[in-house]
PDB file of C-alpha atoms and ligand atoms in Angstrom:
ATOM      1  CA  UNK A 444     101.422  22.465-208.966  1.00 68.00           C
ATOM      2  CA  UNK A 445     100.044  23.419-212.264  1.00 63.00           C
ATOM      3  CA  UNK A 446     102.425  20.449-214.270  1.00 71.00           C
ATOM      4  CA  UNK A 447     102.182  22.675-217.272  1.00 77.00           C
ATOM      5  CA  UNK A 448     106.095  23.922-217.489  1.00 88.00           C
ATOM      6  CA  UNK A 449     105.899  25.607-220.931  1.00 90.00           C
ATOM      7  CA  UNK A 450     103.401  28.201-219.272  1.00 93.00           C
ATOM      8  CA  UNK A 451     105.834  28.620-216.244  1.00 96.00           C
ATOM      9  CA  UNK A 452     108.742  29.626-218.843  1.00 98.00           C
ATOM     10  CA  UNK A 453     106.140  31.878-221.513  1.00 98.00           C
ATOM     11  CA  UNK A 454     106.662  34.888-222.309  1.00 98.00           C
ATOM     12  CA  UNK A 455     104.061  35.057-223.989  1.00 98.00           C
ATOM     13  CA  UNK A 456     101.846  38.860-224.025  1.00 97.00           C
ATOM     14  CA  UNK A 457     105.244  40.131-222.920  1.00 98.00           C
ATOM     15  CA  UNK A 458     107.486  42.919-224.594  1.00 98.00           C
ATOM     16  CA  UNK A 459     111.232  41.971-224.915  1.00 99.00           C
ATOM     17  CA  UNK A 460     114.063  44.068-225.800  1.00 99.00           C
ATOM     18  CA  UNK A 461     117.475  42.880-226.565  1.00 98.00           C
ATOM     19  CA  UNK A 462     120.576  44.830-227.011  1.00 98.00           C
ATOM     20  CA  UNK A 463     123.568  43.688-229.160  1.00 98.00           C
ATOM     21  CA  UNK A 464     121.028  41.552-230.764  1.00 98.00           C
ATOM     22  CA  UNK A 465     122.459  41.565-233.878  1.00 96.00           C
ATOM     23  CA  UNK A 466     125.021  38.375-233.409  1.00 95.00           C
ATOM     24  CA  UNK A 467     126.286  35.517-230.746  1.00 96.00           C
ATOM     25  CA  UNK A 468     124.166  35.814-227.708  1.00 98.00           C
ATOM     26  CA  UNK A 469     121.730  38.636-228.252  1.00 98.00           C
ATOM     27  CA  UNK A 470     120.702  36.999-231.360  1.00 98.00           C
ATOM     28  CA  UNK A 471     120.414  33.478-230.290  1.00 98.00           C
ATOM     29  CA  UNK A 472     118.608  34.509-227.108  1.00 98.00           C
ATOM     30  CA  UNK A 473     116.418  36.846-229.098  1.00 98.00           C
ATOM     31  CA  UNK A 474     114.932  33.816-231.134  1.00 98.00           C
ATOM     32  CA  UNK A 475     114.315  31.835-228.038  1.00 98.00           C
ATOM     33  CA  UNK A 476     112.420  34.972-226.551  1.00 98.00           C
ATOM     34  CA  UNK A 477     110.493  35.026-229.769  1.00 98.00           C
ATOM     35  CA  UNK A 478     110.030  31.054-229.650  1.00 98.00           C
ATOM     36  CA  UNK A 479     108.911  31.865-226.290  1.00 98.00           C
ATOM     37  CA  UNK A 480     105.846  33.735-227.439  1.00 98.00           C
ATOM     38  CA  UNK A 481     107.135  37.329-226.592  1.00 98.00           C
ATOM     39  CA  UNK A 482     107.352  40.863-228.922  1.00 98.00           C
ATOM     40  CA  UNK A 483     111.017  40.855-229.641  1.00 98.00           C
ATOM     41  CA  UNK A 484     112.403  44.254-230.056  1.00 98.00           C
ATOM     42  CA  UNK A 485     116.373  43.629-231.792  1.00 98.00           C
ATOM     43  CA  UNK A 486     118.185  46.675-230.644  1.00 98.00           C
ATOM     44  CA  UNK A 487     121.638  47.078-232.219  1.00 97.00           C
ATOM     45  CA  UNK A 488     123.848  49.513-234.028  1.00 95.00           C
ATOM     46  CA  UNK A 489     123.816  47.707-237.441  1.00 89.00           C
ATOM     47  CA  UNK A 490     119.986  47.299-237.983  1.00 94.00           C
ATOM     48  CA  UNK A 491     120.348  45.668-241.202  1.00 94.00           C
ATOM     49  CA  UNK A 492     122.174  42.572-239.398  1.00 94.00           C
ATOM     50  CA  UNK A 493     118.849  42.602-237.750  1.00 97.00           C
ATOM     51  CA  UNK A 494     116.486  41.704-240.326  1.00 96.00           C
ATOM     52  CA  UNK A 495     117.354  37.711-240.651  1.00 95.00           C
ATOM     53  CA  UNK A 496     116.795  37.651-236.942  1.00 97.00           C
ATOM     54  CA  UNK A 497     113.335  39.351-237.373  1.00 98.00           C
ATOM     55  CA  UNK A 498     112.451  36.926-240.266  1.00 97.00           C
ATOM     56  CA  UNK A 499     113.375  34.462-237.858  1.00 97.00           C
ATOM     57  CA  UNK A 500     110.917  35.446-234.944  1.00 98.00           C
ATOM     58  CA  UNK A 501     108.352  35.968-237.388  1.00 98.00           C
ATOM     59  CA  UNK A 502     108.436  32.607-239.015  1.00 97.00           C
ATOM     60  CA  UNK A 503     108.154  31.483-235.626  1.00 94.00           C
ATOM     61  CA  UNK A 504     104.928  33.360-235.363  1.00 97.00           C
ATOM     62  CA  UNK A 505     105.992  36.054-233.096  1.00 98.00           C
ATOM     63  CA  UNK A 506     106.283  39.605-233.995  1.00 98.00           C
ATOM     64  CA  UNK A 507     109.746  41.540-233.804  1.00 98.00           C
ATOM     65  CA  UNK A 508     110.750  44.856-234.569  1.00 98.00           C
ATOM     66  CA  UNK A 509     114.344  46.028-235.507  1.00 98.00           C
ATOM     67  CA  UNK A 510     115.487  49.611-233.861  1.00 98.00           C
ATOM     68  CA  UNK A 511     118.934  51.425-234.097  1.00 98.00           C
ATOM     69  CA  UNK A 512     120.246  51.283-230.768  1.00 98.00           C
ATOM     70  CA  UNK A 513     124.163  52.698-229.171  1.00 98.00           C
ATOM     71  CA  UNK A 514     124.102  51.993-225.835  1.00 98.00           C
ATOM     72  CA  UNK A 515     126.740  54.361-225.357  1.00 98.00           C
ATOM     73  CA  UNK A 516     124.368  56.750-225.973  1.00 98.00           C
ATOM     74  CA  UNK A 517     121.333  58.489-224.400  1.00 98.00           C
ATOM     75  CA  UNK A 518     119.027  60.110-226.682  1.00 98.00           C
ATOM     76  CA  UNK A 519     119.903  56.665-228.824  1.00 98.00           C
ATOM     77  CA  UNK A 520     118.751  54.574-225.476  1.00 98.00           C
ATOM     78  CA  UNK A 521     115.060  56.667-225.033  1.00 98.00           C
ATOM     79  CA  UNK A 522     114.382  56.610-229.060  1.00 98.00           C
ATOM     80  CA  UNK A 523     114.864  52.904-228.974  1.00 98.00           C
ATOM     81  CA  UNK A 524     112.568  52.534-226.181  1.00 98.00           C
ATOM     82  CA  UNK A 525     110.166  54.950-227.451  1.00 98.00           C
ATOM     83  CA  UNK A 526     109.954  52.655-230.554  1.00 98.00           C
ATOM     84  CA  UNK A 527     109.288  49.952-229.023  1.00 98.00           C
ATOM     85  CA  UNK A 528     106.500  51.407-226.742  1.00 98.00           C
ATOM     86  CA  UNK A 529     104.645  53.120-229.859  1.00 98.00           C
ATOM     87  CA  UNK A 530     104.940  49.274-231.663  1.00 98.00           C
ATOM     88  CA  UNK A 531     104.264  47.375-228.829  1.00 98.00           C
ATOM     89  CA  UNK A 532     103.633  48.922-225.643  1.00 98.00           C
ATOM     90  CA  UNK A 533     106.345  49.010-222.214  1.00 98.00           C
ATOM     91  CA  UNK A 534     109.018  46.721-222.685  1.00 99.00           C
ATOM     92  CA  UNK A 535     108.630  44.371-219.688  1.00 98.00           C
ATOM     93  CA  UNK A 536     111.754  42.602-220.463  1.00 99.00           C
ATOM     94  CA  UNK A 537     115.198  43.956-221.327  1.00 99.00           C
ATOM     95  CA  UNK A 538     118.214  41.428-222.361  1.00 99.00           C
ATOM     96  CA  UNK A 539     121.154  43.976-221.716  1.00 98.00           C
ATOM     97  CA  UNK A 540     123.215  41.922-223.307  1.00 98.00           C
ATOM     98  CA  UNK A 541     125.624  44.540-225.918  1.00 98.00           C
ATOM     99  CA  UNK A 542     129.534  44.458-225.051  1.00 98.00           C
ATOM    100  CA  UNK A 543     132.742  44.374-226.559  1.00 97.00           C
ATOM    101  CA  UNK A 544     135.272  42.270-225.466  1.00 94.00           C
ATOM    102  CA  UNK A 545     139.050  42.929-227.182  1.00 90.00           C
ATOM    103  CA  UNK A 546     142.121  42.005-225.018  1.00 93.00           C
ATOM    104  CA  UNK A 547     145.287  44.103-223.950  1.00 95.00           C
ATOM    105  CA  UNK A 548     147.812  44.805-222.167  1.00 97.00           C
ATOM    106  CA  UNK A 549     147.195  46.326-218.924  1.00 97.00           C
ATOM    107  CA  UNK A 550     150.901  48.882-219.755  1.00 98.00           C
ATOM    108  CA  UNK A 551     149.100  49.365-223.190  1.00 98.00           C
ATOM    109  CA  UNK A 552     145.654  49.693-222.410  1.00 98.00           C
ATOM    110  CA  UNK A 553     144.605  53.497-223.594  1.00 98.00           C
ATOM    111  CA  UNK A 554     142.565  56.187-222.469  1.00 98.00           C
ATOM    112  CA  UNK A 555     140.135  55.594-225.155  1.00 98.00           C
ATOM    113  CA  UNK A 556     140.303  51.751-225.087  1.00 98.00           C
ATOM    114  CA  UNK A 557     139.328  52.309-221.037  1.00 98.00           C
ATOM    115  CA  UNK A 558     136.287  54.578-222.054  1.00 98.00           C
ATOM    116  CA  UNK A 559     135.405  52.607-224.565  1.00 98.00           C
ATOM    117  CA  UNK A 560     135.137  49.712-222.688  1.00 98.00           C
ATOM    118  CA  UNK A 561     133.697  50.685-219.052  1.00 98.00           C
ATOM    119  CA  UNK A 562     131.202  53.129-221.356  1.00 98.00           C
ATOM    120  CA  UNK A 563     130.166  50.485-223.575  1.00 98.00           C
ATOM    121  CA  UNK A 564     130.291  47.301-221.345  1.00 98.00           C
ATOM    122  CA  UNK A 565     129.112  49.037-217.850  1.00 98.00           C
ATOM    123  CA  UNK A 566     127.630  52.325-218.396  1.00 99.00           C
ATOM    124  CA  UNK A 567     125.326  50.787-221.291  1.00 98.00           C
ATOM    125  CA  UNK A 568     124.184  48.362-219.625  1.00 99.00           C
ATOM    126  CA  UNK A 569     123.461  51.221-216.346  1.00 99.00           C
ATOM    127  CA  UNK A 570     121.765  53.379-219.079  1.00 98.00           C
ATOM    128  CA  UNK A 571     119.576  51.006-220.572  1.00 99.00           C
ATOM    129  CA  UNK A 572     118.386  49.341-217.525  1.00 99.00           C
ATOM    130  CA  UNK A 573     117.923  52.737-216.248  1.00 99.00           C
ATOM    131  CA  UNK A 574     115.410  53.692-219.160  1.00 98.00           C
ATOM    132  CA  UNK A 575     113.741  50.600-218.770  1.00 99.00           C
ATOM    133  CA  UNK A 576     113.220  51.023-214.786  1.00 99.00           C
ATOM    134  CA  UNK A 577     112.032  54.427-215.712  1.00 98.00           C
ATOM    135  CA  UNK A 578     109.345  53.494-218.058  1.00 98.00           C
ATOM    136  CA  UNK A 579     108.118  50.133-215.787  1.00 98.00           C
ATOM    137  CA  UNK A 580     107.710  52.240-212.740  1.00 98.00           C
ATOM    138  CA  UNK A 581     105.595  55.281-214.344  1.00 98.00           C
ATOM    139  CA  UNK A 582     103.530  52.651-215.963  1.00 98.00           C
ATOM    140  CA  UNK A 583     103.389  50.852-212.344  1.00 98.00           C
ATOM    141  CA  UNK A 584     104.608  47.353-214.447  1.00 98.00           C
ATOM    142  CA  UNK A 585     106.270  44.514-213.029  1.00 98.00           C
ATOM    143  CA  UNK A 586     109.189  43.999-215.244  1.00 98.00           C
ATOM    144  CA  UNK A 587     112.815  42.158-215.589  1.00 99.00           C
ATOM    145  CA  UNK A 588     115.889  42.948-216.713  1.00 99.00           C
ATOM    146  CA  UNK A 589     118.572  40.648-217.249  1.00 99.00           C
ATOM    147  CA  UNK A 590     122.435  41.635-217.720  1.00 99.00           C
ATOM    148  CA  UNK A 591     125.033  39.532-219.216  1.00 98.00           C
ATOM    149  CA  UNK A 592     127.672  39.892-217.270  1.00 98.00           C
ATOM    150  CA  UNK A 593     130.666  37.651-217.194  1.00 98.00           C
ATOM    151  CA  UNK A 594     132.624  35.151-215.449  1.00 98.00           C
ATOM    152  CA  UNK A 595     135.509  37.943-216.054  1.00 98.00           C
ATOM    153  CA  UNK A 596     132.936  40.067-213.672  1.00 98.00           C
ATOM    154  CA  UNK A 597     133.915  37.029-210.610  1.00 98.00           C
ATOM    155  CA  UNK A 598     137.135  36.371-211.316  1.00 97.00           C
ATOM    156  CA  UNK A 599     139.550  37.778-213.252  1.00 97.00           C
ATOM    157  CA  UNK A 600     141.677  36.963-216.413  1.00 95.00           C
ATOM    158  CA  UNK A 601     145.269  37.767-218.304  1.00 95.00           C
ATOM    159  CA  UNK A 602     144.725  40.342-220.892  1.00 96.00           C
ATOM    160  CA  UNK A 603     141.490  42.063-220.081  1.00 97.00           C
ATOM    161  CA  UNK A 604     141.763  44.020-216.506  1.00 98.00           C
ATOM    162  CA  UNK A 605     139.707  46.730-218.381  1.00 98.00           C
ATOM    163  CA  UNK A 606     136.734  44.089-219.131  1.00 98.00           C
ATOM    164  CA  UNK A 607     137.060  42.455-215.508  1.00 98.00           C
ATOM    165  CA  UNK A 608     136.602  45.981-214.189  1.00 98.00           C
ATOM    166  CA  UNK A 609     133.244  46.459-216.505  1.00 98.00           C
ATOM    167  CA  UNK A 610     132.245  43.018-215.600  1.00 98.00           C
ATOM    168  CA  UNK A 611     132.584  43.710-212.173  1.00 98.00           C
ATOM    169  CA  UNK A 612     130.832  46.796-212.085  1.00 99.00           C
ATOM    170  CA  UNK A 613     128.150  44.732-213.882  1.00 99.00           C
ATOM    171  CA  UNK A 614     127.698  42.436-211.163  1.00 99.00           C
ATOM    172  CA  UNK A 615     127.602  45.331-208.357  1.00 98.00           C
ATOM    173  CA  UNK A 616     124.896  46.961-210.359  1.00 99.00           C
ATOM    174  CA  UNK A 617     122.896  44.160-210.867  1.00 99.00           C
ATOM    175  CA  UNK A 618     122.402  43.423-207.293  1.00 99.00           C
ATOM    176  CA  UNK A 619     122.410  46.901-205.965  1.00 99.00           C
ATOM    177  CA  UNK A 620     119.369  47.821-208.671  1.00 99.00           C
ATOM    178  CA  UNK A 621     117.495  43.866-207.609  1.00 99.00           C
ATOM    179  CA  UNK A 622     117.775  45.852-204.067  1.00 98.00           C
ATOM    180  CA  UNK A 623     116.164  49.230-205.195  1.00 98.00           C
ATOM    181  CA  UNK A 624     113.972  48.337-208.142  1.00 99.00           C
ATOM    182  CA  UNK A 625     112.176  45.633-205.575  1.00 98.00           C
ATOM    183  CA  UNK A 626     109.852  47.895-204.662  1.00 98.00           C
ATOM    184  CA  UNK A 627     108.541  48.532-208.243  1.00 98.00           C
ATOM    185  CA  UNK A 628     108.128  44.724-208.954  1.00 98.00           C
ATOM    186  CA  UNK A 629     111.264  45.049-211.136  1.00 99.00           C
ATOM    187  CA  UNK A 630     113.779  42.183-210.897  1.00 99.00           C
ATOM    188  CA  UNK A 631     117.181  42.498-212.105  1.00 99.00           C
ATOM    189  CA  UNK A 632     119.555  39.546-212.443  1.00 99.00           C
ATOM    190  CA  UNK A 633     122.189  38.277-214.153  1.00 99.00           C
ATOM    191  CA  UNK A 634     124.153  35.741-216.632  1.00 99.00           C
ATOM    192  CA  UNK A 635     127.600  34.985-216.445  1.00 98.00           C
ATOM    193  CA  UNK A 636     129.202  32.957-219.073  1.00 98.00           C
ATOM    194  CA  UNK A 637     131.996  31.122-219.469  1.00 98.00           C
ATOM    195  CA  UNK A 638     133.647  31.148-223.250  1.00 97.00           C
ATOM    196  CA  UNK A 639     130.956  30.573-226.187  1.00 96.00           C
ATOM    197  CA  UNK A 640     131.908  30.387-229.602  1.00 90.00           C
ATOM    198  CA  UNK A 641     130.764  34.137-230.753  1.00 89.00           C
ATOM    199  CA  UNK A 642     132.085  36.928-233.072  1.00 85.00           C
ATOM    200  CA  UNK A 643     133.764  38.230-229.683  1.00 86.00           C
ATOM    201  CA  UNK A 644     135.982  35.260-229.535  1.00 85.00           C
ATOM    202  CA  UNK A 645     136.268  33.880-232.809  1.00 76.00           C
ATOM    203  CA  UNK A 646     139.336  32.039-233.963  1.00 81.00           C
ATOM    204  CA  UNK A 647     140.969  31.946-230.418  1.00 87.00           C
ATOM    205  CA  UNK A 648     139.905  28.539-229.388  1.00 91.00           C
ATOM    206  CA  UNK A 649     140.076  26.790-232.441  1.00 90.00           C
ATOM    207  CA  UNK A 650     144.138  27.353-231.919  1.00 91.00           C
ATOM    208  CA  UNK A 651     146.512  24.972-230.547  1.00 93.00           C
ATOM    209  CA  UNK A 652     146.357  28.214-227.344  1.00 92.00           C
ATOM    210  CA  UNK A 653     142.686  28.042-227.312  1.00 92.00           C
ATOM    211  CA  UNK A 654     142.581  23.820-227.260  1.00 94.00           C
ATOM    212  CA  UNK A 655     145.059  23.552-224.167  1.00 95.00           C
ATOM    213  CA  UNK A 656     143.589  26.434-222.164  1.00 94.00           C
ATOM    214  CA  UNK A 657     140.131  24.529-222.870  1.00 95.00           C
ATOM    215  CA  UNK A 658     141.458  21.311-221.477  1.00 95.00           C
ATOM    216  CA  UNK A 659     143.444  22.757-218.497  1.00 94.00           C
ATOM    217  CA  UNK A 660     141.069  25.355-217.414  1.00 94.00           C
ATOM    218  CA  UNK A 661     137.456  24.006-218.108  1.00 96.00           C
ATOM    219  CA  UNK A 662     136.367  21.388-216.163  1.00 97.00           C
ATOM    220  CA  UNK A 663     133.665  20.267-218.373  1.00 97.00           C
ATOM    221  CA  UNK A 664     136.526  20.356-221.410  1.00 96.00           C
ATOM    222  CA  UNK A 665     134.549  22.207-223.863  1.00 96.00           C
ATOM    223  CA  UNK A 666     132.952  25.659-224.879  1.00 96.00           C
ATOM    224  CA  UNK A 667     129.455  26.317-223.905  1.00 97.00           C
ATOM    225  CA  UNK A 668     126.815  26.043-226.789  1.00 97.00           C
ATOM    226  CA  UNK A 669     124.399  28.943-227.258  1.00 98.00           C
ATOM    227  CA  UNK A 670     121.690  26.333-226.307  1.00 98.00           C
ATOM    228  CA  UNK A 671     122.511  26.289-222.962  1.00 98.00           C
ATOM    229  CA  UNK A 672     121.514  29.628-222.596  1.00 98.00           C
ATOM    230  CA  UNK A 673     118.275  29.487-223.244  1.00 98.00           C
ATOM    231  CA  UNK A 674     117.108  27.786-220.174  1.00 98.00           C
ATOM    232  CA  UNK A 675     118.963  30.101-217.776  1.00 98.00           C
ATOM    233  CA  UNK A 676     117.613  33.375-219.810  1.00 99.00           C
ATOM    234  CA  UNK A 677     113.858  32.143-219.710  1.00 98.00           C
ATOM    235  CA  UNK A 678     114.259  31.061-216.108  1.00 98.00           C
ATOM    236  CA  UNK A 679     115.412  34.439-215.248  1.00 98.00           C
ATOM    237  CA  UNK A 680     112.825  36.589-217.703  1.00 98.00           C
ATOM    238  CA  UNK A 681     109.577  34.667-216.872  1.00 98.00           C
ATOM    239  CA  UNK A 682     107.512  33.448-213.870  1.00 97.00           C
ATOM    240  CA  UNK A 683     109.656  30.828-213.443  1.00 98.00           C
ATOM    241  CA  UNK A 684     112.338  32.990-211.844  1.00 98.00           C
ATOM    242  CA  UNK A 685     108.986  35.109-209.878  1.00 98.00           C
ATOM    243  CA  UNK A 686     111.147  35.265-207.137  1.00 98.00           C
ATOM    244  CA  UNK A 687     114.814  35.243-208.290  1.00 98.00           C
ATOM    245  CA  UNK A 688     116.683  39.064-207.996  1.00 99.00           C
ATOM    246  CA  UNK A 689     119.984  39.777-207.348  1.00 99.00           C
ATOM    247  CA  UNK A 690     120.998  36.386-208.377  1.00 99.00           C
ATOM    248  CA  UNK A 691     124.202  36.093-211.003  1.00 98.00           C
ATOM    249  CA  UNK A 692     124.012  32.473-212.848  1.00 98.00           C
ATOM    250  CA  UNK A 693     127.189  30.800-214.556  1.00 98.00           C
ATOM    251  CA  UNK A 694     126.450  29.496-216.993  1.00 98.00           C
ATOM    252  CA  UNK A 695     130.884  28.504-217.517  1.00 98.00           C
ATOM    253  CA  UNK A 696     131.326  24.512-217.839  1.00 98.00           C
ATOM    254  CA  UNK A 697     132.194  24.846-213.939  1.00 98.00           C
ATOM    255  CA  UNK A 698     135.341  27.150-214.737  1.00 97.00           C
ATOM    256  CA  UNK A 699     134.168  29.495-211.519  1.00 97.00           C
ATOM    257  CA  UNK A 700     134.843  26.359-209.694  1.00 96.00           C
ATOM    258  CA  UNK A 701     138.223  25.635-211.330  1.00 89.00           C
ATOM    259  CA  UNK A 702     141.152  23.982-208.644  1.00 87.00           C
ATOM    260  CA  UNK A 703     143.154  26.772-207.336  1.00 83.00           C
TER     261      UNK A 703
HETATM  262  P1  NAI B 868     129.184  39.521-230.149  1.00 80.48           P
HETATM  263  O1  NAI B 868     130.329  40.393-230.510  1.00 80.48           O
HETATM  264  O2  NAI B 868     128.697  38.518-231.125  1.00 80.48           O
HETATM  265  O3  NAI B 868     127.932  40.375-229.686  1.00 80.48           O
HETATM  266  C1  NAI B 868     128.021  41.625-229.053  1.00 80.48           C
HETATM  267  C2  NAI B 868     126.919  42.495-229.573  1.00 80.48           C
HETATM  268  O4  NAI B 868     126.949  43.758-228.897  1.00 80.48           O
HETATM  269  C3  NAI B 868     127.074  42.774-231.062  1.00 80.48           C
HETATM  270  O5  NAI B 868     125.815  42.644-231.676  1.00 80.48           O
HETATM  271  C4  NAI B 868     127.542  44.207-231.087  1.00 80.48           C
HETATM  272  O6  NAI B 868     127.206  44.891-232.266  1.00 80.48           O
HETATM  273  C5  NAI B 868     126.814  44.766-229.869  1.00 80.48           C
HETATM  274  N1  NAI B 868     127.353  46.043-229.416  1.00 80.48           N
HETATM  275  C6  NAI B 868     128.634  46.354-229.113  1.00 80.48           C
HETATM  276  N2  NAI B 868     128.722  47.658-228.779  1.00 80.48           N
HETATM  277  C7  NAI B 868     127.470  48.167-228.848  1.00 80.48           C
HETATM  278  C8  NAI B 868     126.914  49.454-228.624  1.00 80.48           C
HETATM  279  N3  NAI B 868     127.669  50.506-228.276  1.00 80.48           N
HETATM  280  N4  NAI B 868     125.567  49.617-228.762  1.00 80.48           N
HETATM  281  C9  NAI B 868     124.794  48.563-229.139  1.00 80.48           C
HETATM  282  N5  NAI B 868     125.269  47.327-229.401  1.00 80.48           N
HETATM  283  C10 NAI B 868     126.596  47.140-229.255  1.00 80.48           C
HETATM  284  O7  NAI B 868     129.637  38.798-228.801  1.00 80.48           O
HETATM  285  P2  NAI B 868     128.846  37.880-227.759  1.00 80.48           P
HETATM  286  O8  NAI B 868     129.816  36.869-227.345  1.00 80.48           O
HETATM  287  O9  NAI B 868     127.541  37.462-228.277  1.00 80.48           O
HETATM  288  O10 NAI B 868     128.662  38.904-226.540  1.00 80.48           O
HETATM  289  C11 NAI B 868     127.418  39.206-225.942  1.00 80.48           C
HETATM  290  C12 NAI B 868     127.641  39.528-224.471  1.00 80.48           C
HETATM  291  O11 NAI B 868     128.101  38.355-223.813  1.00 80.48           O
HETATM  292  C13 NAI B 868     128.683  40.610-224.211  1.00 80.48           C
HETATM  293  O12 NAI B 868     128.236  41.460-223.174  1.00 80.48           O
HETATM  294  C14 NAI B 868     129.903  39.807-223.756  1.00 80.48           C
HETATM  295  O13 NAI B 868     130.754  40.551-222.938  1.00 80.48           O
HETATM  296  C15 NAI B 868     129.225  38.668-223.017  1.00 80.48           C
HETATM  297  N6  NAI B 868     130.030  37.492-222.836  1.00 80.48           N
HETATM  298  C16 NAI B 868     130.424  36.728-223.906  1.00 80.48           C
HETATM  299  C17 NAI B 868     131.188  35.598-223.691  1.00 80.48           C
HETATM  300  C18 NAI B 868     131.615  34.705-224.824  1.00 80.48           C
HETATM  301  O14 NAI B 868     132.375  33.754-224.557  1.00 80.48           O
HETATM  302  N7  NAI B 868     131.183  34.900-226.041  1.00 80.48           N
HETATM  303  C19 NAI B 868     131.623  35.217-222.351  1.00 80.48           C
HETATM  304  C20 NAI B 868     131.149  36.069-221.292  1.00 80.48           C
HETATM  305  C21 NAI B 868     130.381  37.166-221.547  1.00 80.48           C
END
């Protein structure tokens, strides 16, 4: 036993990339990689969002750079990654964390809403990991990739049977790609929350509907803070988690666990 735990959880000499890192959770969690000694690489569609965050890193002392990224599509996917190898070298770590997350009604629920969401929420997050798997293996790196997925990817919840679906696919794909990408020294695992206050779902819970479903559904009676994150995420990205894949953490106040 070494007894030194900040080494355990460094990332330090490692190359991070984090999609959606432009608010909520990909922002937060892109500090703490940066705090964490790593090269951040902020991947989102609104770049300029991205510059605070970079400041951020940087005034930590790590370096970070800010690339345009769509997950929903390809050629957006390899240039981001090609940026990031010609700053920094092979991303060894990829938070594939972008999603959207708007309700509806499963009579309502459009073609385009449904494409939007499984292309955004599931295929992105197949894409990018893809690219990443790519790009580890030809350089014969060990690497990990971790995917938020969602307690809505376990169980499943009023409103959003298109974002369960995603979810779920999520969760399939992060255990069937911990079984293949094994062999390359990848590991691929993943988060899923509970609620966090974020952009995604602002303004619900601070209504009287968002108080009572709080206190009758939560067990721990409260949102998660983006804090509690961090440990999970640095677990999972570092040594620390050396021989964690396939594994999906909630991270949900015990909701998972709820009473039936
Ligand atoms: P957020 O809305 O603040 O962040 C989502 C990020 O993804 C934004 O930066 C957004 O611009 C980005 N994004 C969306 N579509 C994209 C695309 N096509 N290409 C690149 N970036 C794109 O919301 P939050 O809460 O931080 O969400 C992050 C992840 O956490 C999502 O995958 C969400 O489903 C998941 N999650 C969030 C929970 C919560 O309670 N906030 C609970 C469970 C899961």
């Amino acid at each position: 036993m070494k007894g030194d735990f900040t080494e355990l959880f460094s990332l330090a000499g490692r190359t991070v990339l984090v999609t959606g890192a432009s608010s909520g959770i990909g922002a937060h969690l892109a500090r703490v990689a940066g705090c964490a000694g790593a090269n951040v690489v902020l991947a989102a569609r609104r770049v300029e969002r991205l510059e605070q965050v970079a400041k951020d890193i940087e005034w930590e002392g790590s370096r970070a750079l800010p690339v345009a990224l769509d997950v929903t599509e390809r050629a957006s996917v390899e240039a981001a990654f090609d940026a990031a190898e010609a700053h920094f070298g092979v991303v060894d770590v990829v938070l594939n964390n972008a999603g959207i997350g708007s309700g509806q009604r499963p009579l309502e629920i459009t073609e385009d809403e449904w494409r939007m969401m499984l292309s955004t929420n599931l295929d992105g997050v197949w894409r990018v990991a893809q690219c990443a798997a790519q790009r580890l293996a030809r350089a014969e790196r060990p690497g990990s990739i971790v995917n938020i997925a969602s307690m809505l990817g376990l169980r499943v919840g009023t409103g959003y049977s298109h974002y369960c679906a995603a979810k779920a696919g999520v969760v399939q794909l992060t255990k069937s790609l911990a079984l293949e990408l094994a062999r390359y020294h990848i590991r691929v695992n993943a988060i899923a929350p509970g609620y966090f206050k974020t952009e995604m779902t602002d303004g619900y819970f601070d209504g009287d509907k968002g108080q009572a479903y709080i206190r009758d559904a939560v067990p721990m009676r409260r949102l998660g803070e983006l804090e509690e994150l961090e440990g999970p995420f640095l677990l999972l990205a570092s040594e620390a988690g050396a021989y964690m894949t396939g594994a999906v953490l909630a991270v949900d106040g015990g909701q998972l666990v709820g009473s039936l």
